[in-house]
Amino acid sequence: MSNRFDSKEVFKERFKLEVSEMYGRNFEETSSIERYQVLGHMIRDYVGINWRETKNAIKKKETKQLYYFSMEFLMGRLFTNNLMNLGLYDVVKEGLEDLGMDINEMEEMESDAGLGNGGLGRLAACFMDSLASLNLAGHGNCIRYRYGLFKQKIENKRQVELPDCWLKYGNVWEVWKPQHSVEVKFGGSVDLYMDHMGKFHTNHNPDFVVRAVPYDEPIVGYHTKTTNTLRLWDAEIDETSVNSGQLNKYLNDVMAITANVYPDDSTAEGKKLRLKQEYFFVCAGIDQIIRSHLQVYPTLDNLPEKVAIQLNDTHPVLVIPELMRVLMDDYNYEWDDAWRIVTGTVAYTNHTVMAEALEKWPQDTVRSLLPRINMIIEEINRRFQFEVDHKGLLHIWNNVAIIKEGQVHMAHLAIVGSHSVNGVAKLHSQILVDDVMKEFAVLYPERFNNKTNGITHRRWLLYSNPQLTSLLEDTIGDSFKTNPEDLEKLMDYVDDPIIQNRFMEVKHQRKQILADYVKKTLDIDVDVNSIFDCQAKRLHAYKRQLLNIFCVMHLYLRMKSEPNFRIYPRTFFFSAKAAPSYELAKEIIKLINFVAEKVNNDPETNSFLKVVFIPNYSVSVAEILLNAADVSEQISTAGKEASGTGNMKYMMNGALTLGTLDGANVEIVERVGQENAQIFGLHVEDINELKHQNSYNVWDFYNSNYNVRRIVDSLANGTWSSNHDEFRLIYNDLMLRNDEFFVLADFDSYVYAQSQVEQRYRDRGRWARTMLINIAKSGYFSSDRTIKEYADEIWHLTPISFED
């Protein structure tokens, strides 16, 4: 039977038959979850034809392929995305309606895949969508985390972490490929011996071996045949590797590798597990690449011409020594030839300028867990030192060494072992060259470049916001669906009062959808006519959710003390997870929820001010939250946020960027103009000067600013909690550690910016015009543009040809 169902009638017939045959019962007697499972498999089987033809075309035409290594892929739900990309959504929707079923119920049954935490993983997912939609051969490589990061609940106003059981109903999109499993070896010892030709060889005697087993998911392009692969690796036992009497320990060690994203690495055991994870998916992924390459080509000499490997941050940097190991130990390459292949194949994306976020591993841990890899890293470091010395730059060695003070610096290894190093926004890339990696930029100026991040407009506009998409189609046609830069055509209509009114109606509809969700899930009533002010992202001190809630506290306290002062009604939305061991971040979540309880239950002010914390932030939550926002909070300390992609999603759906000149905010403002964003706060240069002169003193702000003092004092005087020590961690971080992220320094500027936002919003026509300009200028921030730049300038990919 054909997998195709291009008409409603064919779909209904096939669906009923397959459900009945799968479960051995009449269709009418099956459950919703059983029908969802069958429907998912039908869609995947439909995709399978294009999947096969894509693989065949790549082999036949010897097309160059990208492999994107990332510890995270936040794909979100794929049910709607796949049907839309295939052009089958209406067929399935109408067919289900004829059978008395609602497609929205089917969509809700799918869990968000627990494959990440934040922007890093969502960027990877956007890139996968764009690669396939642009007909480029680009595949993902990651771990199949069984319990995700964690499921966040708020109990007693505090974050509680529970397992994210996203696989409880299985994953309808994946195909198990046990025949492609890979042995991954850890620990033990390495024997060196010389053959009769005088060539050295190695023999690794591991003390722990695990099988990496792939699960493949199809990545469907938009209205194209191209279907790429996301390969997820699970850990399974290797029956021959269990030491006598240690079965339970072995099983636990195997299970731990793929249990969770980012296990706590604040302990020695945690570091060891994190490093195990990183080598696990790197070793398995490299093995797959080599095997696939040799099925088509007789040699690995041409690997850089046929394969590109992109490292998404430092987590997969072990690709460099692992590929060296495979080339030398398994295929007898000499060092120089292997190094040419590795550096020609591998490229590295940096995602942070914060030194503490650049991965470093204790060399003792690397040596004990990965003895052969450690030997190779030591040799890379030795040869690199010779190169630095040869260039007469030995005086910079301490700043560029890969191994230093007993630590392996993964970002340094990434730069030395790659042919390209890119930042993810113009400001970020400039900071890398001027500051964080300046010595490397002197050594390898040709390697550094910028690739400003982007988002897939298909998910974040077309699919998640059909109301706005319909308005755009009516106004500028539908070319923006395949050419997002055509959103610029909207500039011809930004002064049209009819279009302005229609936009405000669309925004009202999206706000109502969010309000209904909040009522259903949290039983909180919000005013859809209030300003929806949203900050949704990973909870970290530099992202300054604290500055946001301080402003809320200020507005509330001022309204309480000044009966004549009232604000335009505003609802502040927060959504964020804090890493389980990040106590300060968890305390900020607690503060937000304490403030919310106080503010929301005060009848004197709650018609003007509400605070909503939406728990368990995910792609699916973002799809409801971001397009309902009036205000996009992008308020990180200047110079700390590499790029951001939430800022682009809000912008594309018509929200005002309230932010610092940080990350991609800079480029957003360049495009929309200062008058169509609300920028505040210290600039990078200001902060650098304060640090250089050591002149920032948080107590100066506390003593000289009544509003600042009132807020800080309220943390410990019983305003928000009867326990005066409830927020001691926040107080100490600000006042005793001198406010590392300049929250109090930017406070007045932020409060003033918020007052300006309110003034803008009161002028409905001006507000609508600003939002339309933001939408019109958002096409540049499509990940299609980003991927084209990567493909042309780093990977040198050409589109797949399906012609005979």
mmCIF file of N, CA, C and O in Angstrom, residues 495-541:
data_model
loop_
_atom_site.group_PDB
_atom_site.id
_atom_site.type_symbol
_atom_site.label_atom_id
_atom_site.label_comp_id
_atom_site.label_asym_id
_atom_site.label_seq_id
_atom_site.Cartn_x
_atom_site.Cartn_y
_atom_site.Cartn_z
ATOM 1 N N ASP A 495 1.635 53.153 7.692
ATOM 2 C CA ASP A 495 0.859 54.354 8.023
ATOM 3 C C ASP A 495 -0.622 54.207 7.686
ATOM 4 O O ASP A 495 -1.392 55.157 7.863
ATOM 5 N N ASP A 496 -1.014 53.044 7.228
ATOM 6 C CA ASP A 496 -2.412 52.797 6.842
ATOM 7 C C ASP A 496 -3.232 52.499 8.099
ATOM 8 O O ASP A 496 -3.019 51.483 8.761
ATOM 9 N N PRO A 497 -4.180 53.374 8.459
ATOM 10 C CA PRO A 497 -4.940 53.161 9.701
ATOM 11 C C PRO A 497 -5.752 51.865 9.693
ATOM 12 O O PRO A 497 -5.990 51.271 10.753
ATOM 13 N N ILE A 498 -6.165 51.411 8.516
ATOM 14 C CA ILE A 498 -6.928 50.158 8.438
ATOM 15 C C ILE A 498 -6.026 48.984 8.825
ATOM 16 O O ILE A 498 -6.408 48.106 9.624
ATOM 17 N N ILE A 499 -4.810 48.966 8.285
ATOM 18 C CA ILE A 499 -3.867 47.896 8.602
ATOM 19 C C ILE A 499 -3.445 47.995 10.075
ATOM 20 O O ILE A 499 -3.301 46.973 10.769
ATOM 21 N N GLN A 500 -3.259 49.223 10.562
ATOM 22 C CA GLN A 500 -2.918 49.406 11.976
ATOM 23 C C GLN A 500 -4.003 48.812 12.877
ATOM 24 O O GLN A 500 -3.705 48.092 13.835
ATOM 25 N N ASN A 501 -5.245 49.091 12.549
ATOM 26 C CA ASN A 501 -6.354 48.566 13.356
ATOM 27 C C ASN A 501 -6.437 47.045 13.261
ATOM 28 O O ASN A 501 -6.694 46.368 14.266
ATOM 29 N N ARG A 502 -6.229 46.529 12.064
ATOM 30 C CA ARG A 502 -6.275 45.074 11.908
ATOM 31 C C ARG A 502 -5.155 44.415 12.711
ATOM 32 O O ARG A 502 -5.345 43.361 13.314
ATOM 33 N N PHE A 503 -3.979 45.053 12.730
ATOM 34 C CA PHE A 503 -2.894 44.486 13.532
ATOM 35 C C PHE A 503 -3.274 44.459 15.011
ATOM 36 O O PHE A 503 -3.062 43.461 15.699
ATOM 37 N N MET A 504 -3.832 45.553 15.509
ATOM 38 C CA MET A 504 -4.203 45.597 16.924
ATOM 39 C C MET A 504 -5.274 44.561 17.249
ATOM 40 O O MET A 504 -5.287 43.988 18.353
ATOM 41 N N GLU A 505 -6.152 44.290 16.308
ATOM 42 C CA GLU A 505 -7.162 43.242 16.506
ATOM 43 C C GLU A 505 -6.503 41.859 16.576
ATOM 44 O O GLU A 505 -6.868 41.014 17.410
ATOM 45 N N VAL A 506 -5.538 41.631 15.688
ATOM 46 C CA VAL A 506 -4.797 40.367 15.706
ATOM 47 C C VAL A 506 -4.072 40.196 17.046
ATOM 48 O O VAL A 506 -4.110 39.136 17.670
ATOM 49 N N LYS A 507 -3.405 41.267 17.489
ATOM 50 C CA LYS A 507 -2.685 41.191 18.757
ATOM 51 C C LYS A 507 -3.650 40.906 19.903
ATOM 52 O O LYS A 507 -3.341 40.124 20.817
ATOM 53 N N HIS A 508 -4.817 41.495 19.858
ATOM 54 C CA HIS A 508 -5.821 41.257 20.896
ATOM 55 C C HIS A 508 -6.235 39.789 20.915
ATOM 56 O O HIS A 508 -6.403 39.193 21.998
ATOM 57 N N GLN A 509 -6.398 39.203 19.729
ATOM 58 C CA GLN A 509 -6.746 37.783 19.670
ATOM 59 C C GLN A 509 -5.654 36.922 20.298
ATOM 60 O O GLN A 509 -5.936 35.978 21.040
ATOM 61 N N ARG A 510 -4.394 37.238 19.991
ATOM 62 C CA ARG A 510 -3.293 36.456 20.547
ATOM 63 C C ARG A 510 -3.206 36.649 22.069
ATOM 64 O O ARG A 510 -2.884 35.710 22.805
ATOM 65 N N LYS A 511 -3.480 37.856 22.545
ATOM 66 C CA LYS A 511 -3.471 38.104 23.988
ATOM 67 C C LYS A 511 -4.590 37.323 24.671
ATOM 68 O O LYS A 511 -4.413 36.808 25.785
ATOM 69 N N GLN A 512 -5.709 37.216 24.008
ATOM 70 C CA GLN A 512 -6.818 36.449 24.586
ATOM 71 C C GLN A 512 -6.472 34.971 24.685
ATOM 72 O O GLN A 512 -6.803 34.301 25.676
ATOM 73 N N ILE A 513 -5.788 34.451 23.665
ATOM 74 C CA ILE A 513 -5.368 33.041 23.691
ATOM 75 C C ILE A 513 -4.424 32.802 24.877
ATOM 76 O O ILE A 513 -4.553 31.803 25.599
ATOM 77 N N LEU A 514 -3.498 33.736 25.098
ATOM 78 C CA LEU A 514 -2.588 33.596 26.238
ATOM 79 C C LEU A 514 -3.351 33.733 27.556
ATOM 80 O O LEU A 514 -3.119 32.960 28.498
ATOM 81 N N ALA A 515 -4.254 34.683 27.624
ATOM 82 C CA ALA A 515 -5.039 34.881 28.856
ATOM 83 C C ALA A 515 -5.854 33.632 29.188
ATOM 84 O O ALA A 515 -5.952 33.226 30.355
ATOM 85 N N ASP A 516 -6.427 33.000 28.168
ATOM 86 C CA ASP A 516 -7.197 31.766 28.383
ATOM 87 C C ASP A 516 -6.287 30.647 28.892
ATOM 88 O O ASP A 516 -6.681 29.861 29.775
ATOM 89 N N TYR A 517 -5.083 30.577 28.339
ATOM 90 C CA TYR A 517 -4.120 29.565 28.781
ATOM 91 C C TYR A 517 -3.735 29.779 30.248
ATOM 92 O O TYR A 517 -3.677 28.831 31.040
ATOM 93 N N VAL A 518 -3.491 31.039 30.617
ATOM 94 C CA VAL A 518 -3.113 31.361 31.997
ATOM 95 C C VAL A 518 -4.267 31.040 32.954
ATOM 96 O O VAL A 518 -4.054 30.515 34.053
ATOM 97 N N LYS A 519 -5.472 31.340 32.543
ATOM 98 C CA LYS A 519 -6.633 31.032 33.382
ATOM 99 C C LYS A 519 -6.787 29.526 33.563
ATOM 100 O O LYS A 519 -7.015 29.031 34.690
ATOM 101 N N LYS A 520 -6.633 28.798 32.466
ATOM 102 C CA LYS A 520 -6.817 27.339 32.514
ATOM 103 C C LYS A 520 -5.733 26.658 33.343
ATOM 104 O O LYS A 520 -6.014 25.728 34.107
ATOM 105 N N THR A 521 -4.487 27.091 33.186
ATOM 106 C CA THR A 521 -3.374 26.376 33.821
ATOM 107 C C THR A 521 -3.028 26.923 35.203
ATOM 108 O O THR A 521 -2.566 26.169 36.065
ATOM 109 N N LEU A 522 -3.237 28.230 35.432
ATOM 110 C CA LEU A 522 -2.816 28.842 36.697
ATOM 111 C C LEU A 522 -3.973 29.461 37.473
ATOM 112 O O LEU A 522 -3.777 29.896 38.614
ATOM 113 N N ASP A 523 -5.150 29.501 36.858
ATOM 114 C CA ASP A 523 -6.332 30.105 37.472
ATOM 115 C C ASP A 523 -6.072 31.555 37.871
ATOM 116 O O ASP A 523 -6.461 32.007 38.946
ATOM 117 N N ILE A 524 -5.388 32.290 36.983
ATOM 118 C CA ILE A 524 -5.148 33.718 37.190
ATOM 119 C C ILE A 524 -5.865 34.478 36.081
ATOM 120 O O ILE A 524 -5.743 34.144 34.903
ATOM 121 N N ASP A 525 -6.625 35.494 36.471
ATOM 122 C CA ASP A 525 -7.302 36.350 35.498
ATOM 123 C C ASP A 525 -6.377 37.491 35.108
ATOM 124 O O ASP A 525 -5.835 38.180 35.989
ATOM 125 N N VAL A 526 -6.194 37.693 33.814
ATOM 126 C CA VAL A 526 -5.389 38.824 33.352
ATOM 127 C C VAL A 526 -6.226 39.673 32.403
ATOM 128 O O VAL A 526 -7.095 39.170 31.692
ATOM 129 N N ASP A 527 -5.946 40.947 32.407
ATOM 130 C CA ASP A 527 -6.666 41.924 31.599
ATOM 131 C C ASP A 527 -6.041 41.977 30.209
ATOM 132 O O ASP A 527 -4.898 42.413 30.050
ATOM 133 N N VAL A 528 -6.789 41.537 29.189
ATOM 134 C CA VAL A 528 -6.223 41.504 27.833
ATOM 135 C C VAL A 528 -6.050 42.908 27.258
ATOM 136 O O VAL A 528 -5.401 43.072 26.221
ATOM 137 N N ASN A 529 -6.610 43.910 27.923
ATOM 138 C CA ASN A 529 -6.402 45.281 27.475
ATOM 139 C C ASN A 529 -5.205 45.933 28.149
ATOM 140 O O ASN A 529 -4.872 47.083 27.860
ATOM 141 N N SER A 530 -4.572 45.204 29.054
ATOM 142 C CA SER A 530 -3.352 45.718 29.677
ATOM 143 C C SER A 530 -2.170 45.510 28.734
ATOM 144 O O SER A 530 -2.259 44.758 27.759
ATOM 145 N N ILE A 531 -1.054 46.168 29.037
ATOM 146 C CA ILE A 531 0.177 45.941 28.287
ATOM 147 C C ILE A 531 0.740 44.585 28.715
ATOM 148 O O ILE A 531 0.950 44.342 29.903
ATOM 149 N N PHE A 532 0.976 43.712 27.744
ATOM 150 C CA PHE A 532 1.579 42.407 28.041
ATOM 151 C C PHE A 532 3.095 42.546 27.903
ATOM 152 O O PHE A 532 3.626 42.717 26.804
ATOM 153 N N ASP A 533 3.769 42.490 29.037
ATOM 154 C CA ASP A 533 5.211 42.713 29.127
ATOM 155 C C ASP A 533 5.857 41.369 29.454
ATOM 156 O O ASP A 533 5.604 40.802 30.512
ATOM 157 N N CYS A 534 6.699 40.840 28.549
ATOM 158 C CA CYS A 534 7.133 39.444 28.655
ATOM 159 C C CYS A 534 8.651 39.292 28.711
ATOM 160 O O CYS A 534 9.373 39.875 27.890
ATOM 161 N N GLN A 535 9.106 38.507 29.665
ATOM 162 C CA GLN A 535 10.501 38.074 29.711
ATOM 163 C C GLN A 535 10.503 36.565 29.906
ATOM 164 O O GLN A 535 10.175 36.067 30.982
ATOM 165 N N ALA A 536 10.861 35.857 28.861
ATOM 166 C CA ALA A 536 10.853 34.396 28.892
ATOM 167 C C ALA A 536 12.164 33.894 28.317
ATOM 168 O O ALA A 536 12.445 34.083 27.137
ATOM 169 N N LYS A 537 12.980 33.294 29.158
ATOM 170 C CA LYS A 537 14.285 32.786 28.747
ATOM 171 C C LYS A 537 14.909 32.091 29.947
ATOM 172 O O LYS A 537 14.373 32.144 31.056
ATOM 173 N N ARG A 538 16.027 31.446 29.732
ATOM 174 C CA ARG A 538 16.749 30.793 30.816
ATOM 175 C C ARG A 538 17.000 31.782 31.960
ATOM 176 O O ARG A 538 17.308 32.935 31.725
ATOM 177 N N LEU A 539 16.843 31.312 33.202
ATOM 178 C CA LEU A 539 17.068 32.191 34.349
ATOM 179 C C LEU A 539 18.554 32.233 34.657
ATOM 180 O O LEU A 539 19.166 31.219 35.029
ATOM 181 N N HIS A 540 19.147 33.377 34.454
ATOM 182 C CA HIS A 540 20.558 33.583 34.767
ATOM 183 C C HIS A 540 20.728 35.024 35.221
ATOM 184 O O HIS A 540 20.047 35.920 34.726
ATOM 185 N N ALA A 541 21.671 35.237 36.136
ATOM 186 C CA ALA A 541 21.848 36.577 36.704
ATOM 187 C C ALA A 541 22.125 37.619 35.623
ATOM 188 O O ALA A 541 21.636 38.754 35.712
#
